mmCIF file of C-alpha atoms and ligand atoms in Angstrom:
data_model
loop_
_atom_site.group_PDB
_atom_site.id
_atom_site.type_symbol
_atom_site.label_atom_id
_atom_site.label_comp_id
_atom_site.label_asym_id
_atom_site.label_seq_id
_atom_site.Cartn_x
_atom_site.Cartn_y
_atom_site.Cartn_z
ATOM 1 C CA MET A 1 1.763 10.896 -22.728
ATOM 2 C CA ARG A 2 2.895 10.477 -19.119
ATOM 3 C CA ALA A 3 3.481 6.914 -17.882
ATOM 4 C CA ARG A 4 0.769 5.612 -15.601
ATOM 5 C CA VAL A 5 1.231 4.760 -11.914
ATOM 6 C CA PHE A 6 -1.153 2.534 -9.968
ATOM 7 C CA SER A 7 -1.122 1.562 -6.286
ATOM 8 C CA GLY A 8 -3.566 0.850 -3.467
ATOM 9 C CA MET A 9 -4.173 0.026 0.184
ATOM 10 C CA GLN A 10 -6.647 -2.323 1.811
ATOM 11 C CA PRO A 11 -9.308 -0.804 4.086
ATOM 12 C CA SER A 12 -8.612 -3.625 6.526
ATOM 13 C CA GLY A 13 -7.636 -1.653 9.636
ATOM 14 C CA ASN A 14 -5.829 1.492 10.737
ATOM 15 C CA LEU A 15 -3.175 2.821 8.371
ATOM 16 C CA HIS A 16 0.218 2.943 10.098
ATOM 17 C CA ILE A 17 3.580 4.597 9.559
ATOM 18 C CA GLY A 18 4.731 1.554 7.550
ATOM 19 C CA ASN A 19 1.974 2.164 4.994
ATOM 20 C CA TYR A 20 2.934 5.832 4.916
ATOM 21 C CA LEU A 21 6.705 5.418 4.586
ATOM 22 C CA GLY A 22 6.559 2.357 2.327
ATOM 23 C CA ALA A 23 3.928 3.645 -0.073
ATOM 24 C CA LEU A 24 1.821 6.759 0.542
ATOM 25 C CA LYS A 25 4.745 9.176 0.968
ATOM 26 C CA ASN A 26 6.099 8.102 -2.425
ATOM 27 C CA TRP A 27 2.738 8.410 -4.124
ATOM 28 C CA VAL A 28 2.720 12.073 -3.152
ATOM 29 C CA ARG A 29 6.247 12.463 -4.515
ATOM 30 C CA VAL A 30 5.507 10.957 -7.956
ATOM 31 C CA GLN A 31 2.096 12.440 -8.632
ATOM 32 C CA ALA A 32 3.344 15.497 -10.518
ATOM 33 C CA ASP A 33 5.441 13.397 -12.915
ATOM 34 C CA TYR A 34 3.019 10.579 -13.778
ATOM 35 C CA GLU A 35 -0.635 9.953 -14.426
ATOM 36 C CA CYS A 36 -1.551 8.390 -11.076
ATOM 37 C CA ILE A 37 -4.410 6.174 -9.929
ATOM 38 C CA PHE A 38 -4.611 5.529 -6.189
ATOM 39 C CA CYS A 39 -7.096 2.883 -5.208
ATOM 40 C CA ILE A 40 -8.788 1.732 -2.013
ATOM 41 C CA VAL A 41 -8.790 -1.999 -2.588
ATOM 42 C CA ASP A 42 -11.905 -3.139 -0.757
ATOM 43 C CA LEU A 43 -12.189 -6.389 -2.754
ATOM 44 C CA HIS A 44 -8.773 -7.320 -1.374
ATOM 45 C CA ALA A 45 -9.831 -6.514 2.189
ATOM 46 C CA VAL A 46 -12.659 -9.080 2.110
ATOM 47 C CA THR A 47 -10.240 -11.928 1.402
ATOM 48 C CA ILE A 48 -10.323 -11.977 5.216
ATOM 49 C CA TYR A 49 -13.664 -11.389 7.003
ATOM 50 C CA GLN A 50 -14.374 -7.702 7.662
ATOM 51 C CA ASP A 51 -17.229 -6.320 9.701
ATOM 52 C CA PRO A 52 -19.419 -4.659 6.998
ATOM 53 C CA ALA A 53 -20.087 -1.418 8.903
ATOM 54 C CA GLU A 54 -16.406 -1.039 9.803
ATOM 55 C CA LEU A 55 -15.328 -1.755 6.241
ATOM 56 C CA ARG A 56 -17.682 0.924 4.881
ATOM 57 C CA ALA A 57 -16.261 3.462 7.343
ATOM 58 C CA LYS A 58 -12.618 2.478 6.654
ATOM 59 C CA ILE A 59 -13.040 3.038 2.906
ATOM 60 C CA ILE A 60 -13.917 6.689 3.505
ATOM 61 C CA GLU A 61 -11.250 7.056 6.201
ATOM 62 C CA ILE A 62 -8.518 5.780 3.890
ATOM 63 C CA ALA A 63 -9.598 8.070 1.069
ATOM 64 C CA ALA A 64 -9.413 11.000 3.526
ATOM 65 C CA LEU A 65 -5.946 9.851 4.615
ATOM 66 C CA TYR A 66 -4.743 9.831 0.990
ATOM 67 C CA LEU A 67 -5.976 13.405 0.693
ATOM 68 C CA ALA A 68 -4.448 14.415 4.038
ATOM 69 C CA ALA A 69 -1.091 12.989 2.930
ATOM 70 C CA GLY A 70 -1.157 15.330 -0.055
ATOM 71 C CA ILE A 71 -2.660 13.350 -2.920
ATOM 72 C CA ASP A 72 -4.253 16.040 -5.068
ATOM 73 C CA PRO A 73 -7.528 14.836 -6.602
ATOM 74 C CA ARG A 74 -7.210 17.344 -9.462
ATOM 75 C CA GLN A 75 -3.937 15.723 -10.421
ATOM 76 C CA SER A 76 -4.487 12.053 -9.448
ATOM 77 C CA SER A 77 -7.517 9.773 -9.453
ATOM 78 C CA ILE A 78 -8.562 8.388 -6.070
ATOM 79 C CA MET A 79 -11.075 5.575 -6.431
ATOM 80 C CA VAL A 80 -12.546 2.481 -4.791
ATOM 81 C CA GLN A 81 -11.816 -0.858 -6.440
ATOM 82 C CA SER A 82 -15.371 -2.253 -6.227
ATOM 83 C CA ALA A 83 -16.772 0.912 -7.852
ATOM 84 C CA VAL A 84 -15.175 -0.208 -11.134
ATOM 85 C CA PRO A 85 -16.483 -3.736 -11.859
ATOM 86 C CA ALA A 86 -13.822 -4.308 -14.525
ATOM 87 C CA HIS A 87 -11.306 -5.136 -11.731
ATOM 88 C CA ALA A 88 -13.196 -8.338 -10.885
ATOM 89 C CA GLU A 89 -13.866 -9.112 -14.529
ATOM 90 C CA LEU A 90 -10.227 -8.927 -15.584
ATOM 91 C CA ALA A 91 -9.212 -10.877 -12.458
ATOM 92 C CA TRP A 92 -11.250 -13.852 -13.729
ATOM 93 C CA MET A 93 -9.610 -13.733 -17.151
ATOM 94 C CA LEU A 94 -6.157 -13.617 -15.544
ATOM 95 C CA THR A 95 -7.076 -16.418 -13.113
ATOM 96 C CA CYS A 96 -7.448 -18.636 -16.151
ATOM 97 C CA VAL A 97 -3.849 -18.030 -17.288
ATOM 98 C CA THR A 98 -2.265 -18.332 -13.809
ATOM 99 C CA PRO A 99 -0.917 -21.694 -12.600
ATOM 100 C CA VAL A 100 -2.039 -22.542 -9.043
ATOM 101 C CA GLY A 101 1.567 -23.390 -8.156
ATOM 102 C CA TRP A 102 2.589 -19.738 -8.673
ATOM 103 C CA LEU A 103 -0.014 -18.673 -6.116
ATOM 104 C CA GLU A 104 0.724 -21.345 -3.528
ATOM 105 C CA ARG A 105 4.330 -20.137 -3.373
ATOM 106 C CA MET A 106 3.390 -16.603 -2.251
ATOM 107 C CA THR A 107 4.760 -15.662 1.178
ATOM 108 C CA GLN A 108 1.762 -13.502 2.082
ATOM 109 C CA TYR A 109 -0.644 -16.320 1.213
ATOM 110 C CA LYS A 110 1.258 -18.757 3.398
ATOM 111 C CA ALA A 111 1.419 -16.325 6.330
ATOM 112 C CA LYS A 112 -2.212 -15.166 6.146
ATOM 113 C CA ALA A 113 -3.579 -18.663 5.474
ATOM 114 C CA ALA A 114 -1.741 -19.992 8.539
ATOM 115 C CA ALA A 115 -3.734 -17.555 10.711
ATOM 116 C CA GLN A 116 -7.155 -18.693 9.358
ATOM 117 C CA GLN A 117 -9.298 -21.663 10.376
ATOM 118 C CA THR A 118 -10.843 -21.947 6.931
ATOM 119 C CA ILE A 119 -8.946 -20.408 4.063
ATOM 120 C CA GLY A 120 -11.141 -18.540 1.589
ATOM 121 C CA ASP A 121 -10.261 -19.094 -2.060
ATOM 122 C CA GLY A 122 -9.945 -15.306 -2.333
ATOM 123 C CA LEU A 123 -6.815 -15.416 -0.194
ATOM 124 C CA LEU A 124 -5.110 -17.622 -2.767
ATOM 125 C CA GLN A 125 -6.433 -15.532 -5.677
ATOM 126 C CA TYR A 126 -5.374 -12.237 -4.051
ATOM 127 C CA PRO A 127 -2.279 -11.685 -6.226
ATOM 128 C CA VAL A 128 -4.279 -12.318 -9.415
ATOM 129 C CA LEU A 129 -6.750 -9.598 -8.437
ATOM 130 C CA MET A 130 -3.772 -7.366 -7.684
ATOM 131 C CA ALA A 131 -2.320 -8.112 -11.120
ATOM 132 C CA ALA A 132 -5.704 -7.199 -12.623
ATOM 133 C CA ASP A 133 -5.792 -3.888 -10.695
ATOM 134 C CA ILE A 134 -2.464 -2.893 -12.210
ATOM 135 C CA MET A 135 -2.815 -4.331 -15.711
ATOM 136 C CA LEU A 136 -6.327 -2.940 -16.141
ATOM 137 C CA TYR A 137 -4.795 0.533 -16.375
ATOM 138 C CA GLN A 138 -1.670 -0.553 -18.274
ATOM 139 C CA ALA A 139 0.291 0.894 -15.345
ATOM 140 C CA ALA A 140 4.040 1.094 -15.957
ATOM 141 C CA ILE A 141 5.115 1.814 -12.369
ATOM 142 C CA VAL A 142 3.776 0.482 -9.052
ATOM 143 C CA PRO A 143 5.117 2.190 -5.898
ATOM 144 C CA VAL A 144 4.724 -0.237 -2.968
ATOM 145 C CA GLY A 145 6.466 -1.448 0.180
ATOM 146 C CA GLU A 146 8.960 -4.295 0.037
ATOM 147 C CA ASP A 147 6.417 -6.905 1.182
ATOM 148 C CA GLN A 148 4.578 -6.495 -2.132
ATOM 149 C CA ALA A 149 7.650 -7.048 -4.334
ATOM 150 C CA GLN A 150 6.861 -10.761 -4.684
ATOM 151 C CA HIS A 151 3.297 -10.014 -5.837
ATOM 152 C CA LEU A 152 4.687 -7.544 -8.373
ATOM 153 C CA GLU A 153 7.026 -10.191 -9.762
ATOM 154 C CA LEU A 154 3.990 -12.444 -10.146
ATOM 155 C CA THR A 155 2.109 -9.631 -11.887
ATOM 156 C CA ARG A 156 4.970 -9.370 -14.370
ATOM 157 C CA ASP A 157 4.865 -13.141 -14.926
ATOM 158 C CA ILE A 158 1.096 -13.069 -15.515
ATOM 159 C CA ALA A 159 1.384 -10.138 -17.947
ATOM 160 C CA GLN A 160 4.157 -11.892 -19.863
ATOM 161 C CA ARG A 161 2.252 -15.175 -19.959
ATOM 162 C CA PHE A 162 -0.880 -13.481 -21.252
ATOM 163 C CA ASN A 163 1.132 -11.583 -23.868
ATOM 164 C CA SER A 164 2.791 -14.777 -25.081
ATOM 165 C CA LEU A 165 -0.505 -16.707 -25.247
ATOM 166 C CA TYR A 166 -2.681 -14.032 -26.849
ATOM 167 C CA GLY A 167 -0.307 -11.487 -28.374
ATOM 168 C CA ASP A 168 1.082 -8.258 -26.972
ATOM 169 C CA THR A 169 -1.701 -6.823 -24.793
ATOM 170 C CA PHE A 170 -0.346 -5.664 -21.454
ATOM 171 C CA VAL A 171 2.349 -3.311 -20.249
ATOM 172 C CA VAL A 172 4.726 -5.289 -17.972
ATOM 173 C CA PRO A 173 4.939 -3.073 -14.861
ATOM 174 C CA GLN A 174 8.001 -2.039 -12.838
ATOM 175 C CA THR A 175 8.112 -2.156 -9.036
ATOM 176 C CA SER A 176 9.179 1.064 -7.299
ATOM 177 C CA LEU A 177 10.442 0.717 -3.711
ATOM 178 C CA PRO A 178 11.566 3.625 -1.507
ATOM 179 C CA SER A 179 15.300 3.616 -0.658
ATOM 180 C CA VAL A 180 14.513 4.092 3.056
ATOM 181 C CA GLY A 181 11.359 2.819 4.791
ATOM 182 C CA ALA A 182 10.451 0.020 2.360
ATOM 183 C CA ARG A 183 9.960 -2.399 5.237
ATOM 184 C CA ILE A 184 9.025 -1.005 8.653
ATOM 185 C CA MET A 185 8.974 -3.691 11.309
ATOM 186 C CA GLY A 186 6.587 -4.235 14.231
ATOM 187 C CA LEU A 187 7.543 -2.191 17.309
ATOM 188 C CA ASP A 188 6.573 -5.060 19.604
ATOM 189 C CA ASP A 189 8.367 -7.633 17.443
ATOM 190 C CA PRO A 190 10.987 -6.292 15.012
ATOM 191 C CA THR A 191 11.228 -9.658 13.242
ATOM 192 C CA VAL A 192 7.788 -9.265 11.590
ATOM 193 C CA LYS A 193 6.679 -6.422 9.339
ATOM 194 C CA MET A 194 4.319 -3.797 10.743
ATOM 195 C CA SER A 195 0.794 -4.720 9.560
ATOM 196 C CA LYS A 196 -2.687 -3.268 9.844
ATOM 197 C CA SER A 197 -4.116 -6.656 10.589
ATOM 198 C CA ALA A 198 -1.685 -7.464 13.449
ATOM 199 C CA ALA A 199 -3.604 -7.056 16.688
ATOM 200 C CA GLY A 200 -1.138 -6.209 19.513
ATOM 201 C CA ALA A 201 -1.433 -2.779 21.178
ATOM 202 C CA GLY A 202 2.300 -1.989 20.943
ATOM 203 C CA HIS A 203 2.692 -3.220 17.364
ATOM 204 C CA ALA A 204 2.152 -0.144 15.192
ATOM 205 C CA VAL A 205 1.945 3.645 15.211
ATOM 206 C CA GLY A 206 -1.332 4.567 13.512
ATOM 207 C CA LEU A 207 -1.437 7.659 11.293
ATOM 208 C CA LEU A 208 -4.301 8.998 13.414
ATOM 209 C CA ASP A 209 -2.810 8.111 16.825
ATOM 210 C CA PRO A 210 -2.653 11.067 19.264
ATOM 211 C CA PRO A 211 0.857 12.203 20.373
ATOM 212 C CA ASP A 212 0.604 10.543 23.815
ATOM 213 C CA LYS A 213 -0.174 7.191 22.294
ATOM 214 C CA ILE A 214 2.652 7.543 19.768
ATOM 215 C CA ARG A 215 5.125 8.338 22.568
ATOM 216 C CA LYS A 216 3.929 5.375 24.609
ATOM 217 C CA THR A 217 4.148 2.901 21.711
ATOM 218 C CA ILE A 218 7.633 4.014 20.680
ATOM 219 C CA MET A 219 8.983 4.206 24.257
ATOM 220 C CA ARG A 220 7.894 0.580 24.745
ATOM 221 C CA ALA A 221 9.399 -0.660 21.485
ATOM 222 C CA THR A 222 11.447 -3.849 21.738
ATOM 223 C CA THR A 223 15.204 -3.211 21.498
ATOM 224 C CA ASP A 224 18.013 -5.454 22.772
ATOM 225 C CA SER A 225 20.306 -5.865 25.757
ATOM 226 C CA ASN A 226 23.010 -3.445 24.539
ATOM 227 C CA PRO A 227 23.105 -0.063 26.281
ATOM 228 C CA ALA A 228 23.498 2.275 23.328
ATOM 229 C CA VAL A 229 23.364 2.633 19.542
ATOM 230 C CA ASP A 230 26.157 0.837 17.685
ATOM 231 C CA PHE A 231 25.933 1.194 13.896
ATOM 232 C CA GLY A 232 28.325 -1.754 13.518
ATOM 233 C CA ALA A 233 25.738 -4.268 14.678
ATOM 234 C CA PRO A 234 22.378 -2.736 15.588
ATOM 235 C CA GLY A 235 19.785 -5.291 16.746
ATOM 236 C CA PRO A 236 16.607 -5.468 14.613
ATOM 237 C CA GLY A 237 14.576 -3.285 17.015
ATOM 238 C CA VAL A 238 17.178 -0.500 17.054
ATOM 239 C CA ALA A 239 17.713 -0.735 13.277
ATOM 240 C CA ASN A 240 13.950 -0.328 12.859
ATOM 241 C CA LEU A 241 13.815 2.786 15.073
ATOM 242 C CA LEU A 242 16.732 4.343 13.167
ATOM 243 C CA ASN A 243 15.035 3.466 9.910
ATOM 244 C CA ILE A 244 11.785 5.137 10.998
ATOM 245 C CA HIS A 245 13.680 8.264 12.006
ATOM 246 C CA GLN A 246 15.614 8.408 8.740
ATOM 247 C CA ALA A 247 12.511 7.818 6.616
ATOM 248 C CA PHE A 248 10.751 10.780 8.266
ATOM 249 C CA SER A 249 13.753 13.099 8.698
ATOM 250 C CA CYS A 250 15.354 12.313 5.316
ATOM 251 C CA TRP A 251 18.773 12.666 6.962
ATOM 252 C CA GLY A 252 21.722 11.132 5.073
ATOM 253 C CA ASP A 253 23.603 8.102 6.458
ATOM 254 C CA ASP A 254 26.519 10.208 7.703
ATOM 255 C CA ARG A 255 24.313 12.555 9.659
ATOM 256 C CA MET A 256 22.416 9.594 11.155
ATOM 257 C CA ARG A 257 25.680 8.008 12.318
ATOM 258 C CA ALA A 258 27.130 11.219 13.716
ATOM 259 C CA HIS A 259 23.955 12.007 15.596
ATOM 260 C CA PHE A 260 22.957 8.622 17.005
ATOM 261 C CA THR A 261 26.221 6.688 17.570
ATOM 262 C CA GLY A 262 26.538 5.880 21.281
ATOM 263 C CA MET A 263 23.094 7.306 22.136
ATOM 264 C CA ARG A 264 21.243 5.450 24.887
ATOM 265 C CA TYR A 265 18.090 3.687 23.739
ATOM 266 C CA GLY A 266 15.807 5.795 25.944
ATOM 267 C CA ASP A 267 17.020 8.973 24.237
ATOM 268 C CA LEU A 268 16.875 7.384 20.792
ATOM 269 C CA LYS A 269 13.226 6.466 21.380
ATOM 270 C CA LYS A 270 12.370 9.984 22.580
ATOM 271 C CA GLN A 271 13.887 11.500 19.452
ATOM 272 C CA VAL A 272 12.164 9.030 17.151
ATOM 273 C CA ALA A 273 8.819 9.691 18.849
ATOM 274 C CA GLU A 274 9.200 13.481 18.485
ATOM 275 C CA MET A 275 10.199 13.148 14.813
ATOM 276 C CA VAL A 276 7.111 10.997 14.098
ATOM 277 C CA ILE A 277 4.797 13.360 16.001
ATOM 278 C CA ALA A 278 6.193 16.415 14.214
ATOM 279 C CA HIS A 279 5.245 14.835 10.879
ATOM 280 C CA LEU A 280 1.898 13.370 11.898
ATOM 281 C CA GLU A 281 0.453 16.419 13.675
ATOM 282 C CA PRO A 282 0.012 18.606 10.556
ATOM 283 C CA PHE A 283 -1.158 15.534 8.679
ATOM 284 C CA GLN A 284 -3.857 14.885 11.307
ATOM 285 C CA GLN A 285 -4.897 18.526 11.192
ATOM 286 C CA ARG A 286 -5.481 18.216 7.421
ATOM 287 C CA TYR A 287 -7.394 14.978 7.995
ATOM 288 C CA ARG A 288 -9.767 16.769 10.387
ATOM 289 C CA GLU A 289 -10.323 19.581 7.881
ATOM 290 C CA ILE A 290 -11.033 17.147 5.047
ATOM 291 C CA THR A 291 -13.492 15.043 7.030
ATOM 292 C CA SER A 292 -15.342 18.093 8.373
ATOM 293 C CA GLU A 293 -16.491 19.006 4.863
ATOM 294 C CA PRO A 294 -19.688 16.977 4.278
ATOM 295 C CA GLY A 295 -19.742 14.953 1.064
ATOM 296 C CA TYR A 296 -16.248 15.994 -0.043
ATOM 297 C CA VAL A 297 -14.590 12.560 0.148
ATOM 298 C CA ALA A 298 -17.566 10.846 -1.512
ATOM 299 C CA ARG A 299 -17.352 13.354 -4.371
ATOM 300 C CA VAL A 300 -13.623 12.749 -4.845
ATOM 301 C CA LEU A 301 -14.272 8.986 -5.011
ATOM 302 C CA ARG A 302 -17.121 9.356 -7.486
ATOM 303 C CA GLU A 303 -15.086 11.596 -9.766
ATOM 304 C CA GLY A 304 -12.082 9.276 -9.499
ATOM 305 C CA ALA A 305 -14.117 6.225 -10.525
ATOM 306 C CA GLU A 306 -15.745 8.144 -13.393
ATOM 307 C CA ARG A 307 -12.351 9.231 -14.674
ATOM 308 C CA VAL A 308 -10.730 5.776 -14.666
ATOM 309 C CA ALA A 309 -13.678 3.540 -15.659
ATOM 310 C CA PRO A 310 -13.303 4.192 -19.412
ATOM 311 C CA ILE A 311 -9.635 3.104 -19.296
ATOM 312 C CA ALA A 312 -10.595 -0.055 -17.378
ATOM 313 C CA ASN A 313 -13.501 -0.889 -19.663
ATOM 314 C CA SER A 314 -11.459 -0.484 -22.803
ATOM 315 C CA THR A 315 -8.810 -2.890 -21.440
ATOM 316 C CA VAL A 316 -11.480 -5.495 -20.664
ATOM 317 C CA GLU A 317 -12.893 -5.054 -24.168
ATOM 318 C CA LEU A 318 -9.427 -5.570 -25.668
ATOM 319 C CA VAL A 319 -8.802 -8.670 -23.524
ATOM 320 C CA LYS A 320 -12.165 -10.125 -24.535
ATOM 321 C CA ARG A 321 -11.280 -9.707 -28.202
ATOM 322 C CA ARG A 322 -7.829 -11.195 -27.694
ATOM 323 C CA MET A 323 -9.242 -14.235 -25.856
ATOM 324 C CA GLY A 324 -12.142 -14.788 -28.262
ATOM 325 C CA LEU A 325 -14.816 -13.964 -25.668
ATOM 326 C CA TYR A 326 -18.088 -12.504 -26.886
ATOM 327 C CA THR A 327 -18.068 -8.820 -27.818
ATOM 328 C CA GLU A 328 -20.461 -6.860 -30.007
ATOM 329 C CA THR A 329 -17.623 -5.119 -31.788
ATOM 330 C CA ARG A 330 -14.847 -7.081 -33.439
HETATM 331 P P1 ATP B 401 -2.722 -6.014 6.062
HETATM 332 O O1 ATP B 401 -2.174 -6.539 7.351
HETATM 333 O O2 ATP B 401 -4.209 -5.837 6.058
HETATM 334 O O3 ATP B 401 -2.204 -6.749 4.848
HETATM 335 P P2 ATP B 401 -0.770 -3.945 5.546
HETATM 336 O O4 ATP B 401 -0.264 -3.097 6.658
HETATM 337 O O5 ATP B 401 0.127 -5.009 5.018
HETATM 338 O O6 ATP B 401 -2.187 -4.525 5.990
HETATM 339 P P3 ATP B 401 -1.653 -3.262 2.857
HETATM 340 O O7 ATP B 401 -2.952 -2.577 2.627
HETATM 341 O O8 ATP B 401 -1.573 -4.735 2.619
HETATM 342 O O9 ATP B 401 -1.189 -2.952 4.376
HETATM 343 O O10 ATP B 401 -0.507 -2.550 2.024
HETATM 344 C C1 ATP B 401 -0.613 -1.191 1.603
HETATM 345 C C2 ATP B 401 0.758 -0.684 1.186
HETATM 346 O O11 ATP B 401 1.597 -0.486 2.337
HETATM 347 C C3 ATP B 401 1.535 -1.633 0.269
HETATM 348 O O12 ATP B 401 2.211 -0.859 -0.707
HETATM 349 C C4 ATP B 401 2.523 -2.299 1.200
HETATM 350 O O13 ATP B 401 3.678 -2.750 0.526
HETATM 351 C C5 ATP B 401 2.839 -1.159 2.148
HETATM 352 N N1 ATP B 401 3.261 -1.676 3.464
HETATM 353 C C6 ATP B 401 2.530 -2.471 4.269
HETATM 354 N N2 ATP B 401 3.192 -2.727 5.392
HETATM 355 C C7 ATP B 401 4.394 -2.078 5.291
HETATM 356 C C8 ATP B 401 5.540 -1.974 6.150
HETATM 357 N N3 ATP B 401 5.552 -2.577 7.320
HETATM 358 N N4 ATP B 401 6.588 -1.232 5.729
HETATM 359 C C9 ATP B 401 6.558 -0.608 4.517
HETATM 360 N N5 ATP B 401 5.515 -0.680 3.665
HETATM 361 C C10 ATP B 401 4.445 -1.407 4.047
HETATM 362 MG MG1 MG B 402 -0.576 -6.307 3.508
#
């Protein structure tokens, strides 16, 4: 049996090159070697208010973007989190074995809570739901960007705690980070990670941005007061641009150095923009083809949910038995 892989994205805005390089690109790479489940985590998105009509549209858009990136629905399951109720059910059971102190320490919670007037309880519980998503399928490997490494550590802690309280039940999952592109920074502010939910116009390159917009965003990216690329001490903005180039081009370190050392920032930005556009144009073409076929995405999502629901339900059944909750079978 092939090991199982699980990962997901929130339909909370426009997917950007950080989501692609940190996660999606690697999903495509691993799908032939593992049994993969790729989820659109809508229950996570509503930890912060989402306009209902926009959320509904984003769910379909993200599924189409998975397909456009090369996720093959005959090979991998693409599904929506809320279509399989067991995610929420297991999350409650795991909530009951998770100390609040573990959750209050999470960096993402602290950052997202600071931006809210009233903090929904869901924001604190977010990592428990994420642990449930993964553990529900007994996933062994979770390919994510670096910002999710802390939540994965917590998932491992929750799995281990459950196993020690109730007996060996869950696979303890491994985090898989890409070697390049695990943390793409904001183009307007290279000290914060690129995020869907960050508002500024010059912050991110969206996967569906037209070439002109991509050029404009990258040409305006924040750099530093040096004139040209110095690999000895690149500022965070320049390091980020080089990182984006390398993640798309897959050039080795030596080739990067030979090519970019001493290059003026204006030229560096032009070359990064063209590299990004060259990769996103065919991707966007596939996206248009996929979305022009009526009902196709909805069918992929229905089949994905149907395929994974039995795995999820059998885990919940097992957890109920382990915890002593009511089940008809013993
Ligand atoms: P939000 O602001 O709504 O949290 P996000 O951009 O952080 O949006 P998520 O849906 O939370 O996106 O994360 C989806 C995947 O993309 C995760 O695997 C996450 O680690 C990865 N990811 C997110 N941002 C980046 C980034 N800047 N660089 C690399 N990977 C990233
Ligand atoms: Mg995020």
